[in-house]
Coordinates of C-alpha atoms in Angstrom, one line a residue:
M1 CA -66.0 360.6 45.6
R2 CA -62.5 361.4 47.0
S3 CA -60.3 358.4 47.5
K4 CA -58.7 357.8 50.9
T5 CA -55.1 356.8 51.7
Y6 CA -54.9 354.2 54.5
L7 CA -51.9 353.5 56.7
F8 CA -53.2 350.3 58.1
S9 CA -54.9 347.3 56.4
P10 CA -57.0 345.1 58.8
G11 CA -57.1 342.3 56.3
L12 CA -53.4 342.1 55.9
S13 CA -53.0 342.3 59.6
R14 CA -55.4 339.4 60.2
N15 CA -53.5 337.3 57.7
I16 CA -50.2 337.8 59.5
L17 CA -51.9 337.1 62.9
S18 CA -53.6 334.0 61.7
R19 CA -50.3 332.5 60.5
F20 CA -48.0 333.4 63.4
W21 CA -50.2 333.7 66.5
P22 CA -48.4 330.8 68.2
L23 CA -45.2 332.8 68.3
W24 CA -46.8 335.6 70.4
L25 CA -48.7 333.1 72.6
V26 CA -45.4 331.3 73.4
Y27 CA -43.9 334.6 74.3
L28 CA -46.7 335.4 76.7
G29 CA -46.3 332.0 78.3
L30 CA -42.6 332.5 78.7
L31 CA -43.2 335.9 80.4
L32 CA -45.7 334.4 82.8
V33 CA -43.2 331.8 83.8
Q34 CA -40.4 334.4 84.0
L35 CA -42.2 336.8 86.3
P36 CA -45.3 335.7 88.3
V37 CA -44.4 332.0 88.5
A38 CA -40.7 332.7 89.4
V39 CA -41.6 335.3 92.0
S40 CA -44.1 333.0 93.6
G41 CA -41.4 330.4 93.9
Y42 CA -39.1 333.0 95.6
L43 CA -41.9 333.8 98.1
A44 CA -42.4 330.1 98.8
Q45 CA -38.8 329.9 99.9
G46 CA -39.4 332.5 102.6
I47 CA -36.7 335.0 101.5
S48 CA -36.9 338.6 102.8
A49 CA -38.5 341.5 101.0
R50 CA -35.2 343.0 100.2
Y51 CA -33.9 339.9 98.4
T52 CA -37.3 339.5 96.7
M53 CA -36.6 343.0 95.4
E54 CA -33.2 341.9 94.1
C55 CA -34.8 338.8 92.4
I56 CA -37.5 340.9 90.7
L57 CA -35.0 343.5 89.5
Q58 CA -32.8 340.8 88.2
L59 CA -35.8 339.5 86.3
S60 CA -36.1 343.0 84.8
V61 CA -32.5 342.6 83.5
D62 CA -33.3 339.1 82.1
V63 CA -36.4 340.1 80.3
A64 CA -34.4 342.4 78.1
G65 CA -32.8 339.3 76.5
Y66 CA -36.1 337.5 76.1
A67 CA -37.5 340.7 74.4
M68 CA -34.6 340.9 72.0
I69 CA -35.1 337.3 70.8
A70 CA -38.9 337.6 70.6
S71 CA -38.5 340.9 68.7
L72 CA -36.2 339.3 66.1
L73 CA -38.6 336.4 65.6
S74 CA -41.5 338.7 65.3
V75 CA -39.8 340.8 62.7
M76 CA -39.0 337.7 60.7
A77 CA -42.7 336.6 60.9
A78 CA -44.2 340.0 60.1
F79 CA -42.0 340.7 57.1
S80 CA -41.6 337.1 55.9
Y81 CA -43.4 338.0 52.7
L82 CA -40.3 340.1 51.6
Y83 CA -38.3 336.9 51.4
S84 CA -40.6 334.8 49.2
K85 CA -41.1 335.7 45.5
R86 CA -44.7 334.5 45.5
S87 CA -45.7 336.3 48.7
C88 CA -43.9 339.5 47.7
S89 CA -45.7 339.5 44.3
L90 CA -49.0 338.9 46.0
I91 CA -48.5 341.8 48.4
N92 CA -47.5 344.1 45.6
S93 CA -50.6 343.1 43.6
L94 CA -53.0 344.3 46.4
P95 CA -54.5 347.7 46.2
V96 CA -52.5 349.0 49.1
R97 CA -49.7 351.6 49.1
R98 CA -46.2 350.6 50.2
E99 CA -46.5 352.8 53.3
C100 CA -49.7 350.9 54.3
A101 CA -48.1 347.4 53.8
F102 CA -45.1 348.5 55.9
V103 CA -47.0 350.1 58.8
T104 CA -49.4 347.1 58.9
A105 CA -46.6 344.6 59.1
C106 CA -44.6 346.7 61.5
L107 CA -47.5 347.2 64.0
T108 CA -48.8 343.7 63.6
G109 CA -45.5 342.3 64.7
L110 CA -44.9 344.9 67.5
L111 CA -48.2 345.3 69.3
P112 CA -48.6 341.6 70.3
L113 CA -45.2 341.8 72.0
L114 CA -46.1 344.9 73.9
L115 CA -49.5 343.4 74.8
A116 CA -47.9 340.2 76.1
E117 CA -45.7 342.2 78.4
A118 CA -48.6 344.4 79.6
L119 CA -50.8 341.4 80.3
T120 CA -47.9 339.7 82.3
W121 CA -47.6 342.9 84.4
L122 CA -51.4 343.1 85.0
I123 CA -51.6 339.4 86.0
S124 CA -48.6 339.9 88.3
L125 CA -50.2 342.9 89.9
G126 CA -53.4 340.9 90.6
I127 CA -51.5 337.8 92.0
F128 CA -49.4 339.8 94.4
A129 CA -51.9 342.5 95.4
G130 CA -51.7 343.0 99.1
N131 CA -48.4 341.1 99.4
E132 CA -46.0 343.3 101.3
S133 CA -43.0 341.4 100.0
V134 CA -43.7 342.5 96.5
R135 CA -44.0 346.2 95.8
T136 CA -45.7 347.6 92.7
E137 CA -42.7 349.8 91.8
W138 CA -40.6 346.7 91.4
L139 CA -43.1 345.2 88.9
N140 CA -43.3 348.6 87.2
S141 CA -39.5 348.4 86.7
W142 CA -39.9 345.0 85.1
L143 CA -42.6 346.3 82.7
L144 CA -40.5 349.4 81.8
A145 CA -37.5 347.3 81.0
A146 CA -39.5 344.9 78.9
L147 CA -41.2 347.6 76.9
L148 CA -38.1 349.6 76.3
S149 CA -36.1 346.5 75.3
T150 CA -38.9 345.5 72.8
L151 CA -39.0 348.9 71.2
A152 CA -35.2 349.0 70.9
S153 CA -34.8 345.5 69.5
Y154 CA -37.8 345.5 67.3
G155 CA -36.9 348.8 65.6
F156 CA -33.4 347.6 65.0
G157 CA -34.8 344.3 63.6
V158 CA -37.1 346.1 61.2
F159 CA -34.2 348.2 59.9
C160 CA -32.1 345.1 59.3
A161 CA -35.1 343.5 57.5
M162 CA -35.0 346.2 54.9
L163 CA -31.3 345.7 54.2
T164 CA -31.4 342.1 53.1
G165 CA -33.6 339.9 50.7
H166 CA -32.8 336.6 52.4
I167 CA -34.6 335.6 55.6
L168 CA -31.6 333.5 56.9
V169 CA -29.3 336.5 56.5
L170 CA -31.6 338.7 58.7
P171 CA -30.8 337.1 62.1
V172 CA -27.1 337.1 61.2
L173 CA -27.3 340.8 60.2
F174 CA -29.2 341.6 63.3
L175 CA -26.5 340.0 65.5
V176 CA -23.5 341.4 63.5
L177 CA -24.8 345.0 63.4
N178 CA -25.6 344.8 67.1
V179 CA -22.0 344.1 68.0
A180 CA -20.3 345.6 65.0
V181 CA -18.8 348.7 66.6
Y182 CA -17.8 346.9 69.8
V183 CA -16.0 344.2 67.8
M184 CA -14.3 346.7 65.5
E185 CA -13.1 348.8 68.4
S186 CA -11.7 345.8 70.1
M187 CA -9.8 344.6 67.0
V188 CA -8.5 348.1 66.3
Q189 CA -7.2 348.4 69.9
M190 CA -5.5 345.0 69.7
V191 CA -3.7 345.9 66.5
L192 CA -2.7 349.4 67.8
D193 CA -1.6 347.9 71.1
M194 CA 0.7 345.6 69.2
L195 CA 2.1 348.3 66.9
V196 CA 2.0 351.5 69.0
Y197 CA 4.4 351.6 71.9
G198 CA 2.6 353.0 75.0
Y199 CA -0.9 352.9 73.4
E200 CA -3.5 353.6 76.1
G201 CA -6.7 353.5 74.1
G202 CA -8.9 356.3 72.9
V203 CA -12.4 357.5 73.4
S204 CA -14.7 354.4 73.5
I205 CA -17.6 354.3 71.0
S206 CA -18.9 351.0 72.2
R207 CA -22.3 352.6 73.1
L208 CA -23.0 352.3 69.3
S209 CA -23.2 348.6 69.8
P210 CA -26.5 348.1 71.7
L211 CA -26.1 344.4 72.7
P212 CA -22.7 344.5 74.5
Y213 CA -23.2 348.0 75.9
A214 CA -26.7 347.4 77.2
N215 CA -25.6 344.1 78.7
S216 CA -22.9 345.8 80.7
A217 CA -24.9 348.9 81.6
L218 CA -28.1 347.2 82.7
G219 CA -27.8 345.5 86.0
V220 CA -28.7 345.3 89.7
V221 CA -26.4 346.9 92.2
S222 CA -26.6 346.9 96.0
K223 CA -26.5 349.8 98.4
S224 CA -26.0 349.4 102.1
V225 CA -28.5 350.8 104.4
T226 CA -27.5 352.5 107.7
G227 CA -28.7 350.4 110.6
S228 CA -29.5 347.4 108.6
Q229 CA -27.4 344.3 107.7
E230 CA -29.4 343.8 104.5
P231 CA -28.7 345.9 101.5
E232 CA -31.2 347.6 99.1
F233 CA -31.0 347.0 95.4
I234 CA -31.2 349.4 92.5
L235 CA -31.8 348.8 88.8
V236 CA -29.3 350.8 86.8
G237 CA -28.9 351.3 83.1
M238 CA -32.5 352.3 82.3
N239 CA -31.4 355.6 80.8
S240 CA -29.3 353.8 78.2
L241 CA -32.2 351.4 77.5
A242 CA -34.5 354.3 77.0
L243 CA -32.1 355.9 74.6
Y244 CA -31.9 352.7 72.6
A245 CA -35.7 352.6 72.5
V246 CA -35.8 356.1 71.0
V247 CA -33.2 355.0 68.5
G248 CA -35.3 351.9 67.7
V249 CA -38.4 354.1 66.9
L250 CA -36.2 356.3 64.7
L251 CA -34.9 353.2 62.9
M252 CA -38.4 352.1 62.1
C253 CA -39.0 355.5 60.5
L254 CA -35.8 355.1 58.5
A255 CA -36.8 351.6 57.5
L256 CA -40.0 353.0 56.0
L257 CA -37.9 355.3 53.8
L258 CA -35.8 352.3 52.7
Y259 CA -38.9 350.2 52.1
R260 CA -40.4 352.8 49.7
R261 CA -37.3 352.5 47.5
R262 CA -36.6 348.8 47.9
K263 CA -36.7 346.7 44.7
M264 CA -39.0 343.8 45.5
E265 CA -37.4 341.6 42.9
C266 CA -34.3 341.4 45.2
V267 CA -35.7 338.3 47.0
G268 CA -32.9 336.0 47.9
D269 CA -30.2 338.7 47.6
V270 CA -27.8 339.1 50.6
V271 CA -28.0 342.9 50.2
A272 CA -31.4 344.2 49.1
I273 CA -30.4 347.8 48.3
K274 CA -28.0 347.9 45.4
S275 CA -26.4 351.2 46.5
L276 CA -25.2 349.5 49.7
E277 CA -23.4 346.7 48.0
P278 CA -20.0 348.6 47.9
V279 CA -20.4 349.4 51.6
F280 CA -21.0 345.8 52.3
K281 CA -17.8 344.8 50.4
Y282 CA -15.7 347.5 52.1
C283 CA -16.9 346.6 55.5
A284 CA -16.4 342.9 55.0
S285 CA -12.9 343.6 53.7
I286 CA -11.9 345.9 56.6
Y287 CA -13.4 343.5 59.2
A288 CA -11.5 340.5 57.8
A289 CA -8.3 342.5 57.7
L290 CA -8.6 343.7 61.3
G291 CA -9.6 340.1 62.3
F292 CA -6.4 338.8 60.9
G293 CA -4.4 341.6 62.5
A294 CA -6.1 340.9 65.9
L295 CA -5.4 337.2 65.5
L296 CA -1.7 338.0 65.0
A297 CA -1.7 340.3 68.0
G298 CA -3.2 337.7 70.2
T299 CA -1.0 334.8 69.2
M300 CA 2.4 336.1 68.0
D301 CA 2.9 339.6 69.4
N302 CA 5.8 338.7 71.7
A303 CA 7.4 336.3 69.2
L304 CA 7.7 339.0 66.6
G305 CA 9.7 341.3 68.9
S306 CA 9.5 344.9 67.7
G307 CA 10.4 347.3 64.8
T308 CA 10.2 346.7 61.1
L309 CA 9.6 342.9 61.2
K310 CA 6.5 343.2 63.3
S311 CA 5.1 346.0 61.1
A312 CA 5.9 344.1 57.9
V313 CA 4.2 340.9 59.2
T314 CA 1.2 342.9 60.4
A315 CA 0.9 344.6 57.0
L316 CA 1.0 341.2 55.3
M317 CA -1.8 339.8 57.5
L318 CA -3.9 342.9 56.9
V319 CA -3.5 342.6 53.2
I320 CA -4.4 338.8 53.2
G321 CA -7.4 339.4 55.5
A322 CA -8.7 342.3 53.4
A323 CA -8.5 340.2 50.2
L324 CA -10.3 337.2 51.8
G325 CA -13.1 339.5 53.1
Y326 CA -13.5 341.3 49.9
Y327 CA -13.8 338.2 47.7
A328 CA -16.0 336.5 50.2
A329 CA -18.4 339.4 50.1
E330 CA -18.2 339.4 46.3
M331 CA -19.2 335.7 46.2
L332 CA -22.2 336.4 48.4
L333 CA -23.3 339.3 46.3
Q334 CA -22.9 337.5 42.9
K335 CA -24.0 334.1 44.2
S336 CA -21.0 332.6 42.4
L337 CA -17.4 331.4 43.1
R338 CA -16.2 333.0 39.9
V339 CA -15.4 336.4 41.2
F340 CA -11.6 336.6 40.9
R341 CA -11.7 338.3 37.5
S342 CA -13.9 341.1 38.8
R343 CA -12.6 344.6 39.1
M344 CA -10.3 345.0 42.1
R345 CA -10.4 348.8 42.4
G346 CA -12.3 348.6 45.7
L347 CA -9.7 346.1 47.1
F348 CA -6.8 348.3 46.0
I349 CA -8.4 351.2 47.9
V350 CA -8.7 349.1 51.1
W351 CA -5.1 347.9 50.8
A352 CA -3.9 351.5 50.3
V353 CA -5.7 352.7 53.4
L354 CA -4.4 349.8 55.5
L355 CA -0.8 350.1 54.4
L356 CA -0.9 353.9 54.9
G357 CA -2.0 353.3 58.4
V358 CA 0.8 350.8 59.1
A359 CA 3.3 353.3 57.7
V360 CA 2.0 356.1 59.9
V361 CA 2.4 353.9 62.9
E362 CA 5.8 352.4 62.0
F363 CA 7.4 355.8 61.4
D364 CA 5.5 357.5 64.2
L365 CA 4.4 360.3 61.8
T366 CA 2.0 361.6 64.4
G367 CA 4.7 361.8 67.2
Y368 CA 2.5 359.7 69.5
E369 CA 5.2 357.4 70.8
R370 CA 7.8 360.1 71.3
R371 CA 5.7 362.8 73.0
V372 CA 6.4 363.7 76.6
P373 CA 4.6 366.9 77.5
E374 CA 6.7 369.9 78.6
T375 CA 6.5 370.9 82.3
E376 CA 4.8 374.2 81.4
E377 CA 2.0 372.3 79.6
I378 CA 1.1 370.1 82.6
Q379 CA -1.6 371.0 85.1
S380 CA -1.3 367.8 87.2
V381 CA -0.4 364.2 87.0
A382 CA -1.9 361.0 88.4
L383 CA 0.4 358.8 90.5
I384 CA 1.6 355.8 88.5
N385 CA -1.0 353.0 88.5
D386 CA -3.0 354.7 91.3
G387 CA -5.0 357.6 89.8
T388 CA -4.5 359.9 92.8
V389 CA -3.9 363.4 91.2
T390 CA -1.2 365.8 92.3
A391 CA 0.0 369.1 91.1
D392 CA 3.3 368.8 93.0
A393 CA 6.2 370.0 90.9
E394 CA 8.6 367.3 92.1
S395 CA 6.0 364.6 91.3
I396 CA 5.4 366.1 87.8
E397 CA 9.1 366.1 87.0
L398 CA 9.6 362.6 88.3
T399 CA 6.6 361.4 86.3
R400 CA 8.1 362.9 83.1
K401 CA 11.4 361.2 83.9
I402 CA 9.6 357.8 84.2
H403 CA 7.8 358.5 80.9
Q404 CA 11.0 359.3 79.1
T405 CA 12.8 356.3 80.6
A406 CA 10.0 354.0 79.3
I407 CA 10.4 355.5 75.8
D408 CA 14.2 355.1 75.9
N409 CA 13.8 351.5 77.1
E410 CA 11.4 350.6 74.2
E411 CA 13.6 347.9 72.6
H412 CA 14.5 346.3 75.9
N413 CA 10.9 346.3 77.2
R414 CA 9.5 344.8 74.0
Q415 CA 11.9 341.9 74.2
T416 CA 11.7 341.1 77.9
D417 CA 9.8 338.1 79.2
A418 CA 9.3 339.7 82.6
A419 CA 6.6 342.4 82.2
G420 CA 4.8 344.7 84.6
F421 CA 2.6 347.6 83.6
I422 CA 2.8 351.3 84.4
H423 CA 0.0 353.7 83.5
I424 CA 0.8 357.4 83.1
R425 CA -1.8 360.2 82.9
Y426 CA -1.3 363.9 82.6
E427 CA -3.9 366.6 82.9
L428 CA -2.8 369.5 80.7
K429 CA -3.4 373.2 81.1
D430 CA -5.4 373.4 77.8
G431 CA -8.1 371.1 79.4
S432 CA -7.0 367.9 77.6
S433 CA -5.4 364.8 79.0
L434 CA -2.6 362.6 77.8
S435 CA -2.4 358.9 78.8
R436 CA 0.1 356.2 78.1
S437 CA 0.4 352.5 79.2
Y438 CA 3.7 350.7 79.1
E439 CA 4.7 347.0 79.5
V440 CA 8.1 347.2 81.2
D441 CA 10.7 344.9 82.6
N442 CA 9.9 344.1 86.2
S443 CA 12.6 341.4 86.8
R444 CA 14.4 341.7 90.1
D445 CA 17.8 341.8 88.4
W446 CA 16.8 344.6 86.0
V447 CA 15.0 346.7 88.7
D448 CA 17.8 346.3 91.3
N449 CA 20.9 346.5 89.1
S450 CA 20.2 348.2 85.8
G451 CA 20.0 351.8 86.9
R452 CA 17.4 352.4 84.1
S453 CA 14.3 350.8 85.6
E454 CA 10.9 352.5 85.5
Y455 CA 9.9 350.5 88.5
A456 CA 12.7 352.0 90.6
L457 CA 11.7 355.5 89.6
C458 CA 8.1 354.7 90.4
R459 CA 9.2 353.8 93.9
E460 CA 10.9 357.1 94.2
L461 CA 7.7 358.8 93.3
Y462 CA 5.7 356.9 95.9
L463 CA 8.2 357.5 98.6
L464 CA 8.1 361.3 98.3
P465 CA 6.8 362.5 101.7
Q466 CA 4.2 364.7 100.1
N467 CA 2.7 361.8 98.1
K468 CA 2.5 359.6 101.3
E469 CA 0.4 362.3 102.9
L470 CA -1.6 362.8 99.7
L471 CA -2.5 359.1 99.6
M472 CA -3.8 359.2 103.2
E473 CA -5.8 362.4 102.8
A474 CA -8.7 360.7 101.0
Q475 CA -9.2 358.5 104.1
N476 CA -10.0 361.3 106.5
K477 CA -13.7 361.0 105.9
I478 CA -13.9 357.5 107.3
K479 CA -16.6 357.4 110.0
A480 CA -18.4 354.6 111.8
E481 CA -21.6 355.2 109.7
N482 CA -19.6 354.7 106.5
I483 CA -18.1 351.4 107.6
I484 CA -19.9 348.3 106.3
F485 CA -17.4 345.9 108.0
C486 CA -13.7 345.8 109.0
D487 CA -11.4 342.9 109.3
V488 CA -7.9 342.5 110.8
E489 CA -6.1 339.7 108.9
R490 CA -3.1 337.8 110.2
L491 CA -0.9 335.7 107.9
L492 CA -0.4 332.1 108.7
P493 CA 2.6 330.0 107.7
V494 CA 2.0 327.9 104.6
S495 CA 2.0 324.2 105.6
D496 CA 0.3 322.7 102.6
E497 CA -1.8 323.7 99.6
F498 CA -5.1 323.1 101.5
S499 CA -4.2 325.1 104.6
A500 CA -5.7 328.5 105.4
S501 CA -3.4 331.3 104.4
Y502 CA -4.7 333.8 107.0
E503 CA -7.0 334.3 109.9
Q504 CA -9.6 337.1 110.3
L505 CA -10.9 339.1 113.2
R506 CA -13.9 341.2 112.7
L507 CA -14.1 344.7 114.3
S508 CA -17.2 346.7 115.0
P509 CA -17.6 350.0 113.0
Q510 CA -16.9 351.9 116.3
Q511 CA -13.7 349.9 116.9
A512 CA -12.6 350.5 113.3
E513 CA -13.2 354.2 113.5
E514 CA -11.3 354.4 116.9
L515 CA -8.4 352.4 115.5
Y516 CA -8.2 354.5 112.4
T517 CA -8.5 358.0 113.9
Q518 CA -6.6 357.5 117.2
C519 CA -3.8 355.2 115.9
I520 CA -3.5 354.7 112.2
L521 CA -3.6 358.4 111.2
P522 CA -1.0 359.5 113.9
D523 CA 1.2 356.6 113.1
T524 CA 1.1 357.5 109.4
R525 CA 2.9 360.7 110.2
D526 CA 5.4 359.3 112.7
S527 CA 6.3 355.9 111.2
M528 CA 6.5 353.8 108.0
L529 CA 2.8 353.0 108.3
G530 CA 0.9 353.9 105.1
T531 CA 4.1 353.9 102.9
Q532 CA 3.3 352.7 99.4
W533 CA 6.4 350.9 98.1
F534 CA 5.1 350.3 94.6
Y535 CA 6.9 346.9 94.6
M536 CA 7.9 344.8 97.5
D537 CA 11.6 343.9 97.9
E538 CA 13.6 342.9 101.0
T539 CA 13.8 346.5 102.1
A540 CA 10.0 346.9 102.0
Y541 CA 9.3 343.6 103.7
E542 CA 11.7 344.4 106.6
S543 CA 9.4 347.1 107.9
R544 CA 6.2 345.1 107.4
S545 CA 4.4 342.9 109.9
D546 CA 2.2 339.9 109.4
T547 CA -1.0 341.9 110.1
S548 CA -3.2 344.0 107.8
L549 CA -6.4 345.9 108.1
Y550 CA -9.2 345.9 105.5
M551 CA -12.1 348.3 105.9
H552 CA -15.1 348.1 103.5
L553 CA -17.0 351.4 103.3
E554 CA -19.7 353.1 101.3
S555 CA -18.2 355.3 98.6
F556 CA -17.6 358.9 99.6
D557 CA -18.9 360.3 96.3
G558 CA -22.5 359.2 96.9
S559 CA -22.8 356.9 93.9
D560 CA -25.3 354.1 94.2
D561 CA -23.0 351.3 93.3
G562 CA -19.8 352.6 94.7
L563 CA -18.0 350.7 97.4
Y564 CA -14.6 351.5 98.7
V565 CA -12.0 349.3 100.4
F566 CA -9.4 351.0 102.6
S567 CA -6.4 348.7 103.4
V568 CA -3.2 349.2 105.2
N569 CA -0.3 346.9 106.0
I570 CA 0.7 347.3 109.7
T571 CA 4.4 348.2 110.0
L572 CA 6.6 347.1 112.9
D573 CA 7.2 350.7 114.0
A574 CA 3.5 351.8 114.2
E575 CA 3.6 352.1 118.0
R576 CA 0.0 353.3 118.6
T577 CA -1.5 350.8 116.2
L578 CA 0.5 347.9 117.7
A579 CA -0.5 348.8 121.2
W580 CA -4.2 349.0 120.3
L581 CA -4.2 345.6 118.6
E582 CA -2.5 344.0 121.6
E583 CA -4.8 345.7 124.1
N584 CA -8.1 345.1 122.3
L585 CA -7.5 341.9 120.2
D586 CA -4.6 340.3 122.1
I587 CA -2.6 340.4 118.9
E588 CA 1.2 340.4 119.0
V589 CA 2.4 341.1 115.5
K590 CA 5.4 339.3 113.9
P591 CA 7.8 340.4 111.1
Y592 CA 6.3 339.5 107.7
L593 CA 9.4 337.5 106.6
E594 CA 9.3 335.5 109.8
V595 CA 5.9 334.1 108.8
R596 CA 6.4 334.1 105.0
P597 CA 10.1 333.8 104.2
E598 CA 9.2 332.6 100.7
A599 CA 8.0 336.1 99.8
L600 CA 11.5 336.9 98.5
E601 CA 11.5 333.9 96.2
G602 CA 11.0 334.4 92.4
T603 CA 12.6 336.5 89.7
M604 CA 10.0 339.2 89.2
Y605 CA 8.4 342.0 91.2
Y606 CA 4.6 342.3 91.3

């Protein structure tokens, strides 16, 4: 009779379920409290259907965290036999193939989680059937978020389980690998920001770290509804969660391949797959080096000044950190403190890579710090610190001048205590972009008297008539139906620290549209209204009044979570706007410095 190959062992599955069933029962109870019990409490408070929607969608975000924790615990339970010599020997003595043992443990740990989530969803549907305040699609969103989170987290957990032979290392490995890329990217950026003048950052790869990326991507955003004072809410980030779920399934398949080649006698080892031990040592060494470098950047960046001293101290910290990480990893692998006589070839390789990187940065061998694109290379530029793009030739040349001035002032800017930021971005004709970010001296004495201030040049850029018009063009789509609310704010003299600093008057959307179209736009062309000064000195304040307008609108690009705030400081020569405010709101504006003379105090510009 032909023998059969099974991929699932009912007996082995029953054994796992009989030992760990309380885990999945507790998870079911937690979900029942998290969804139907919580929603019933919201309804008892009498909140509106729209805010009930927000609460349920927020529960959909929260359940992702519960699913991650439950998935990790379930993996630890289902594969616990891998971390006990006795259990591991027993499993291997059974007449089952490795594929069967793996699939049985994997499914036995996964299916109860999915079943608990499905049961919670079905019970919620039954409880809230016929209740108009709770819609089925909101509960469906909760179920989808729970299922996708479970697949993503469980698959990742199974993969981590194959990499280690110690059950206590598993949760640490799960957490570390979940945030590994995000943490490394952050540390690299801190070190580069300290060493590379003008460093703006590169392409982010934080998506490769599921936990921090999903935490920022998954959320509930509001969208205003025309004719209603209550917003609608939307659950965003589900596409990213679905992608992680697919990756989780693929990682389970990869884990099976690792399981087939795993040596079962590695119980208790930090790294269960011998070929990955060098990878573990290199990663630990590099992480420790970057950690020491990031610590230096966060605590002593300004104290080190610039130039060779900073690079030398950074190189020393990287070398020390790499050695500590390398030998710490060696101790974990060998389970001994006597590792300092072991071969150091791997550590020498890490040191060489790190020191080469510091040398490249110190001597600017890539030309990153010195590069200012030629005029003929530039398609357009973004106005400094604003993002509004222009192809105006005069603006391009002035931006290049600001960029070159920042490079020329490197020594001064690195040593100054007064620091403002300027962000420069070019769009080049070859389709690429070039961005730089500089911390520059924004002290009043330097800006007003040095003749070499980036801030002063930035003001010239903003005061170009064509740029004033450009900055106002984007507001031409303002209509009453886009306006959520509009406030006119008047400054009040500061009498003590507890007094109100301004008073607000609310305009209707129709009033706001009328004020904008009939007064603000014409006054922008005929007066100082709408002028962006970049920094406020006495000259700028002399034209400004004590009154400002803030208009909150739906975004013009149609995005679900986009809101836009249009603001303008009313100037003393804006005749139409001043007349409208006096006629409709009985406001007589005053000079800004009459109300706030202390505005000119201080040593820096903001």
